[in-house]
Short mmCIF file of C-alpha atoms in Angstrom, two decimals:
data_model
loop_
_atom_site.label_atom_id
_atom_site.label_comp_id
_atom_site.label_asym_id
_atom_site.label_seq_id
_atom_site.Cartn_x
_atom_site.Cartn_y
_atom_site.Cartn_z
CA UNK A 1 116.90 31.08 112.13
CA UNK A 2 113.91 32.91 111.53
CA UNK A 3 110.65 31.11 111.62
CA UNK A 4 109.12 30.86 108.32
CA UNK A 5 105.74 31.91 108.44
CA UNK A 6 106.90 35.28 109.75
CA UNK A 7 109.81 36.31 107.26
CA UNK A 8 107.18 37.96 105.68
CA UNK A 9 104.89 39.59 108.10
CA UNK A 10 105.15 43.05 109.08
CA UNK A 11 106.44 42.68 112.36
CA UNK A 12 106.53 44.82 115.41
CA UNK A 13 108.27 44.72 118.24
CA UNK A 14 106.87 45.45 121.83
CA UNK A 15 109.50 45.97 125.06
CA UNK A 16 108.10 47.03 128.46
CA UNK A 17 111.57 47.57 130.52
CA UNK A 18 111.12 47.43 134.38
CA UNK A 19 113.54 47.48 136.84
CA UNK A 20 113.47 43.46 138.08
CA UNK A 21 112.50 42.32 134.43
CA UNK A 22 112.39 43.32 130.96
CA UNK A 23 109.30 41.71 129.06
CA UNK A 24 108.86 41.77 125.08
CA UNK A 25 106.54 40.45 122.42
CA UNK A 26 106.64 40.44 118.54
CA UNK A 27 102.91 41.31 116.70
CA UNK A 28 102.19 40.28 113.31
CA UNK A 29 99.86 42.73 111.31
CA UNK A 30 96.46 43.11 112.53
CA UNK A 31 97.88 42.62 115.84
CA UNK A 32 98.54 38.96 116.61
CA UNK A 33 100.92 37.77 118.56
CA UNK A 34 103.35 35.89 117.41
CA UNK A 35 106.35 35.20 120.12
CA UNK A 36 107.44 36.41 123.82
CA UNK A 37 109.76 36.19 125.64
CA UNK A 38 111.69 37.75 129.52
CA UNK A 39 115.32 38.96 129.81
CA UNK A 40 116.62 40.98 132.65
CA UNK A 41 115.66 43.77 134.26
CA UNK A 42 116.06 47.50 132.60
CA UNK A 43 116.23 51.09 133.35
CA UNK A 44 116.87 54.21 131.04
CA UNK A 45 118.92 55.66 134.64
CA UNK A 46 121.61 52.83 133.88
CA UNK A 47 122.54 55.35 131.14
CA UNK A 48 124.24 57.58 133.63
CA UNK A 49 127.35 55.05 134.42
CA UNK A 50 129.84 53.47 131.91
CA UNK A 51 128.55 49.79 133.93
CA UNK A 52 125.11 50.57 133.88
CA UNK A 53 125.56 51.06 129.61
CA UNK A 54 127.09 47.80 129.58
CA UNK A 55 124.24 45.93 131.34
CA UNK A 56 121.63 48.03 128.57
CA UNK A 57 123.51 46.83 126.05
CA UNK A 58 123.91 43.15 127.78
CA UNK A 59 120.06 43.15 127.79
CA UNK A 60 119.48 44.67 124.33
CA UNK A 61 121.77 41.91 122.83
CA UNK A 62 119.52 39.17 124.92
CA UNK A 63 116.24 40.31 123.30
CA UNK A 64 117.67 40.95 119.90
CA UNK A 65 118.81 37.13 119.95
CA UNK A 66 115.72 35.49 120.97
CA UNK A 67 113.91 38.55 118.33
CA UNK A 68 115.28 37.61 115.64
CA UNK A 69 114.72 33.64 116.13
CA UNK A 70 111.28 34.41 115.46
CA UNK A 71 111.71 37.35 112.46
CA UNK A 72 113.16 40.64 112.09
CA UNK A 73 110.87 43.26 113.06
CA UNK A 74 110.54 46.85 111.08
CA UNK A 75 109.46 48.98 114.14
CA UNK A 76 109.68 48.80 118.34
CA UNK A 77 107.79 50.57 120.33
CA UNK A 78 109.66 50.30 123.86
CA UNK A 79 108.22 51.72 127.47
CA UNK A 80 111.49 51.73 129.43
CA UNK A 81 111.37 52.58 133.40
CA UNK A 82 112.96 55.73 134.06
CA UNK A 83 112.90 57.31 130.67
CA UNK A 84 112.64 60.98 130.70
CA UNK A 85 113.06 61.65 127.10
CA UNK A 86 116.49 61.43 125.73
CA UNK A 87 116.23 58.38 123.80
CA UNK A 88 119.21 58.37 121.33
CA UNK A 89 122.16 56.10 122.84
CA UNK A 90 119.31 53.60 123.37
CA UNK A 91 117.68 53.91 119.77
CA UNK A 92 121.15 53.71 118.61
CA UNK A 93 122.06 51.10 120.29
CA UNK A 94 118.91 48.89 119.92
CA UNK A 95 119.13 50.40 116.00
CA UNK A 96 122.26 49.07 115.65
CA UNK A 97 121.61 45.40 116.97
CA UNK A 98 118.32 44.88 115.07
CA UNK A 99 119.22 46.42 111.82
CA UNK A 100 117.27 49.53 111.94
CA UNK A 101 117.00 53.15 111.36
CA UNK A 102 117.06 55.15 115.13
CA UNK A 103 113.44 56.61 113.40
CA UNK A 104 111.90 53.41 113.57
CA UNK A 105 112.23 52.70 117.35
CA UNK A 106 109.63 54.60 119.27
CA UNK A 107 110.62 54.77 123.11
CA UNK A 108 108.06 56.10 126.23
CA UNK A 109 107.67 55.79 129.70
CA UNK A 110 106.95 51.88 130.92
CA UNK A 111 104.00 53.33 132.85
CA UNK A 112 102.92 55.17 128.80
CA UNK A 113 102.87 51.76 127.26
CA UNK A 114 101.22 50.21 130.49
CA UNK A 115 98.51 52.59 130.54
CA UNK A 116 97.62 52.34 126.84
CA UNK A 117 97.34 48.58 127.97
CA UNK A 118 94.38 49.23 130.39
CA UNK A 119 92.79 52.23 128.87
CA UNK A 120 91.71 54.37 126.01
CA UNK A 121 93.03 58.11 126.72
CA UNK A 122 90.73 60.11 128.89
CA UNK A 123 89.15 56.79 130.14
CA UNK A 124 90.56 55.74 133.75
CA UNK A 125 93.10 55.95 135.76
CA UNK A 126 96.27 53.36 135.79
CA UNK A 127 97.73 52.81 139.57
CA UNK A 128 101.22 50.82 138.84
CA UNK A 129 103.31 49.08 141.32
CA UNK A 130 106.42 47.37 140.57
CA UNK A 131 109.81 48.01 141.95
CA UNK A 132 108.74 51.67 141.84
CA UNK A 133 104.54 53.02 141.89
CA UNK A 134 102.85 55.66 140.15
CA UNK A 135 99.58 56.90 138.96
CA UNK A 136 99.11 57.74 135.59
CA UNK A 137 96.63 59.66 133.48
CA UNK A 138 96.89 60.06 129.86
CA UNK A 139 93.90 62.68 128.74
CA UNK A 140 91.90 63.12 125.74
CA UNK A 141 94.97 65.40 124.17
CA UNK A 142 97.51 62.19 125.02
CA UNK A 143 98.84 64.55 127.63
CA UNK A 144 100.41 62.74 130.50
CA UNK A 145 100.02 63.16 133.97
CA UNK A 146 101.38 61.95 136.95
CA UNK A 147 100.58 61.68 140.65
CA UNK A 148 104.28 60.33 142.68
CA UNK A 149 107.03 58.04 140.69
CA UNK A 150 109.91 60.42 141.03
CA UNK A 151 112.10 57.44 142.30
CA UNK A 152 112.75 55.29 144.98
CA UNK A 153 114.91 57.55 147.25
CA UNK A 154 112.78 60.06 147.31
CA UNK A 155 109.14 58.21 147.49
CA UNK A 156 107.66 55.21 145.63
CA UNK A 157 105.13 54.37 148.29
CA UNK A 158 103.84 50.67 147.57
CA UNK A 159 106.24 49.54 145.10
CA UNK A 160 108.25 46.64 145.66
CA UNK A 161 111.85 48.83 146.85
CA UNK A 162 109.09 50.83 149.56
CA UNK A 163 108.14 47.75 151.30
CA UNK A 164 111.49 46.01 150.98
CA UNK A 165 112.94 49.04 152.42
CA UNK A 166 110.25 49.61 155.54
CA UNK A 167 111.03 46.20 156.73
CA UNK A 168 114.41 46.01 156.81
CA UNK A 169 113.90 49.68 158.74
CA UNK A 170 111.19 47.56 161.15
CA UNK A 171 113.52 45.21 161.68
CA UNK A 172 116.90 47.22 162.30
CA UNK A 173 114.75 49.43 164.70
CA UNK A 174 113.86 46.40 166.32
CA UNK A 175 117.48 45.70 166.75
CA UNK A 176 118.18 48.91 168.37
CA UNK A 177 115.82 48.69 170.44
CA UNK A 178 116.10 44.91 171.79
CA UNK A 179 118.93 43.42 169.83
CA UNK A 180 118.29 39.81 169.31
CA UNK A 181 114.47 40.35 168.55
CA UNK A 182 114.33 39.17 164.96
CA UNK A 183 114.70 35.56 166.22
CA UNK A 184 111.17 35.50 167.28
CA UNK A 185 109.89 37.04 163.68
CA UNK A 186 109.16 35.02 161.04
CA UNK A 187 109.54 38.59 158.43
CA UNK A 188 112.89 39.24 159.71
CA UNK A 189 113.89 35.18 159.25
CA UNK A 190 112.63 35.51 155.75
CA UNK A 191 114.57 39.08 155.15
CA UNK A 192 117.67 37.66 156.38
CA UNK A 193 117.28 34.06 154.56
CA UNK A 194 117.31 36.60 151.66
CA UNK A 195 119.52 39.03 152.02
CA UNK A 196 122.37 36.64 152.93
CA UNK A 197 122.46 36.83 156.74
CA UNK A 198 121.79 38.38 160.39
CA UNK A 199 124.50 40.43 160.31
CA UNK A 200 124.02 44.24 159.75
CA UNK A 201 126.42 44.12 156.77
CA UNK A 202 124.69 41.79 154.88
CA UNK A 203 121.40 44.22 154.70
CA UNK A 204 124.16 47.13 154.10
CA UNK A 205 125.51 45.27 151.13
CA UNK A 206 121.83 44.25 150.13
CA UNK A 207 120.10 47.57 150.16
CA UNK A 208 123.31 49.93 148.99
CA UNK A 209 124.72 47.95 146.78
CA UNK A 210 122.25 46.27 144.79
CA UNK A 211 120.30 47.64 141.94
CA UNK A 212 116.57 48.73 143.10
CA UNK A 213 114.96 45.79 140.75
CA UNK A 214 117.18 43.46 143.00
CA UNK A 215 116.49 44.74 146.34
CA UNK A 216 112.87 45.16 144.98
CA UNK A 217 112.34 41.15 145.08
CA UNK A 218 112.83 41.23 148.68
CA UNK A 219 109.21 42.36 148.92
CA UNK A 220 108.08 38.78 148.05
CA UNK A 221 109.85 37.26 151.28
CA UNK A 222 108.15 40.41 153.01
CA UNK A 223 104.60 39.11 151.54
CA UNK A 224 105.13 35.68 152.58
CA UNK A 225 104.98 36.08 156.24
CA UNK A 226 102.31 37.68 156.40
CA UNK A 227 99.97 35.46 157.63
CA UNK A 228 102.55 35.09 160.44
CA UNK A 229 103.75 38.08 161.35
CA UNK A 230 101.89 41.00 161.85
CA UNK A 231 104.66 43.66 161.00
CA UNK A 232 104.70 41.94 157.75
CA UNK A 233 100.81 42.76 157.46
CA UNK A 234 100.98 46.09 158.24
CA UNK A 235 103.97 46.84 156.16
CA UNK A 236 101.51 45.83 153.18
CA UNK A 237 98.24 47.56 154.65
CA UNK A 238 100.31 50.87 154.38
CA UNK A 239 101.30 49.87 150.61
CA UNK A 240 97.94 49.58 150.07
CA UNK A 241 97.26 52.92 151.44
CA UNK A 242 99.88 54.79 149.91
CA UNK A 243 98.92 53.27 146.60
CA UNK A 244 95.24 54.52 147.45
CA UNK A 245 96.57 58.21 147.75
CA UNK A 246 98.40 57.73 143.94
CA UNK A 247 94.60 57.63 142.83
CA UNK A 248 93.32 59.67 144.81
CA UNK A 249 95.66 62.89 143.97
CA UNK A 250 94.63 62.17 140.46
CA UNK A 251 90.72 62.13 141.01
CA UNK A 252 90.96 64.97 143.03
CA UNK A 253 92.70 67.00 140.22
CA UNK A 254 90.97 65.69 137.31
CA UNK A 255 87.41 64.34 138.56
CA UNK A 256 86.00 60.87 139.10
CA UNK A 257 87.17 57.80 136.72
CA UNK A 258 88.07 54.02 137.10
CA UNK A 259 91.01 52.95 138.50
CA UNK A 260 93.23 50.09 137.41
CA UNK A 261 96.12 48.53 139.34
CA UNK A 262 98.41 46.97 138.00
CA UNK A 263 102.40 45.47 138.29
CA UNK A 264 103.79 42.57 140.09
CA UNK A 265 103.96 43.93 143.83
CA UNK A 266 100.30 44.80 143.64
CA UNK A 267 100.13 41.01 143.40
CA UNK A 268 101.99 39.89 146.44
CA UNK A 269 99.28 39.66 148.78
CA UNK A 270 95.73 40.29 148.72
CA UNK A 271 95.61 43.10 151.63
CA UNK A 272 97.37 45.20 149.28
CA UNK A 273 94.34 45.77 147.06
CA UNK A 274 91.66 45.27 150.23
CA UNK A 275 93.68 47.83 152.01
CA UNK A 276 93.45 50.05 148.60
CA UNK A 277 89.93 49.56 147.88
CA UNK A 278 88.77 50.14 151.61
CA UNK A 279 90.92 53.41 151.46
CA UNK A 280 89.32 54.74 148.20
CA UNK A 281 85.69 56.66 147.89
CA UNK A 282 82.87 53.72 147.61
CA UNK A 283 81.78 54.80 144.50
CA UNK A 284 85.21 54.25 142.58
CA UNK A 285 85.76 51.49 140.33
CA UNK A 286 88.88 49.66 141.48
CA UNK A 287 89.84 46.58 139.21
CA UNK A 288 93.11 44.70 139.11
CA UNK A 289 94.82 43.74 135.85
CA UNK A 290 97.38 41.71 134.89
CA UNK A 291 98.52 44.24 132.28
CA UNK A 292 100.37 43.04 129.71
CA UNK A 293 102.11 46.12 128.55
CA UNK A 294 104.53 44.50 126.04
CA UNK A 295 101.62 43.18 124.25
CA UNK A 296 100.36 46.80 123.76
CA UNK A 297 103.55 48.09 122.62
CA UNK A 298 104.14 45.19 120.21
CA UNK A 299 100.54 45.85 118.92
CA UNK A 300 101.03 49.72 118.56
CA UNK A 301 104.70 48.85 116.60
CA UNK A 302 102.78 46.38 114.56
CA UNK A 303 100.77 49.19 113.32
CA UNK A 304 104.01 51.71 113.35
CA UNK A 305 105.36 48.84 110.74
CA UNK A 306 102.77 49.26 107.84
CA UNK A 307 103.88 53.49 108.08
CA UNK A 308 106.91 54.88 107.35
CA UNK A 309 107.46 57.32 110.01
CA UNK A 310 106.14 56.24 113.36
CA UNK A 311 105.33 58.69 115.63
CA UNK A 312 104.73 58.16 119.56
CA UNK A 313 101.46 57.64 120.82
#
């Protein structure tokens, strides 16, 4: 049932699709919003395999319920984590559920919609850490450019998967080396509380077989020893660092600007952002945002809904 102040209002819909959650927002014309909401995590990569289509459209049918509970919206705008341009099984398919022409729905980059959360283009630079990192630029043209996020097998430094991934590799060298030695660490007691067990297989099955949103969350057990247990520290000094060089590539190539960083692992612990900000030239503006990315996009579909043909940003 939709509510009834709304049935009228030109509604737009806002999705930011990461890899551990997928966050969305309706905006009412002028850009108020109006309703919110989380469902499951999301990436445009699940495309590739006849289960990963099934958990898209699994997710797309979750928003679309608790969408159009509120009202029907007459435009999305949707940043989806690794997008890299072929949009038409997913505008179809989120079309198709919400009643709308493929035209209408407007998909980007997450990190697109994220940036346009935190700056104007040409204005700063957006440092993002979630499962994944990357540092983003969008210029004065709205020509994007990137400094790392090509994925989490090949890089990611500072996202969530990185520092999930370097200490279960601490810990398994450990092993090799004196096997027994994660009894006296508090990280590797957390890890293994977490993954399901001491035994190698249990890591095997946790960092091969699970999506990289999933074995992204392992970061937070990482985070909270780390007060205890100096491997756990340093695993997130080094975040911090490699999440320093993101901005840093991108100053070097395009001159001096503020930095914001953003996304949930650049929240776990505060050395993460110490570590960046000590790493960085002194006279850079670092700030940290909460950037709510799914209130941009619902604000930029909001305005996509009083136009007939919406066109990306």
């Amino acid at each position: 049932m939709h509510t009834p102040e709304l049935q009228d209002q030109h509604l737009g819909l806002g999705i930011d699709a990461g890899g551990t959650q997928t966050r969305w927002a309706l905006a009412a014309a002028g850009g108020r919003i109006v309703a919110e909401g989380t469902v499951g995590g999301l990436s445009a990569l699940q495309m590739g395999s006849a289960e990963g289509r099934e958990t898209v459209q699994a997710t797309f049918e979750a928003i679309t319920r608790d969408v159009l509970a509120h009202g029907r919206p007459l435009a999305v705008r949707a940043g989806v984590t690794g997008y890299g341009g072929d949009g038409g099984p997913l505008q179809q398919s989120l079309g198709a559920l919400l009643g709308l022409a493929p035209k209408a729905i407007v998909l980007s980059n997450d990190i697109e919609i994220a940036y346009l959360a935190s700056f104007r283009p040409g204005e700063g630079y957006l440092v993002y850490s979630g499962t994944g990192s990357i540092g983003a630029f969008i210029d004065e043209h709205h020509g994007f450019h990137r400094a790392g996020g090509r994925g989490v097998v090949l890089d990611d430094g500072g996202g969530g998967f990185w520092i999930a991934r370097e200490a279960l590799r601490h810990i398994w060298r450990r092993e090799d080396e004196c096997p027994g030695a994660w009894e006296s660490s508090p990280m590797a007691h957390a890890v293994f509380q977490h993954v399901g067990g001491s035994d190698w297989s249990f890591s095997r099955q946790f960092i091969y077989g699970r999506e990289r949103g999933e074995v992204g969350k392992l970061a937070i057990a990482v985070a909270a020893t780390a007060e205890r247990d100096p491997a756990a520290a340093a695993i997130l000094r080094e975040a911090g660092h490699e999440l320093a060089r993101l901005a840093q590539a991108l100053v070097s190539r395009f001159g001096p600007r503020p930095v914001a960083l953003a996304g949930r692992a650049a929240e776990l612990h505060p050395v993460i952002v110490e570590t960046m900000r000590a790493a960085l030239p002194p006279d850079t503006i670092l700030s940290q945002t909460g950037v709510r990315a799914h209130y941009a996009a619902a604000r930029l579909a909001a305005a996509d809904a009083q136009h007939p043909n919406p066109s990306p940003p």
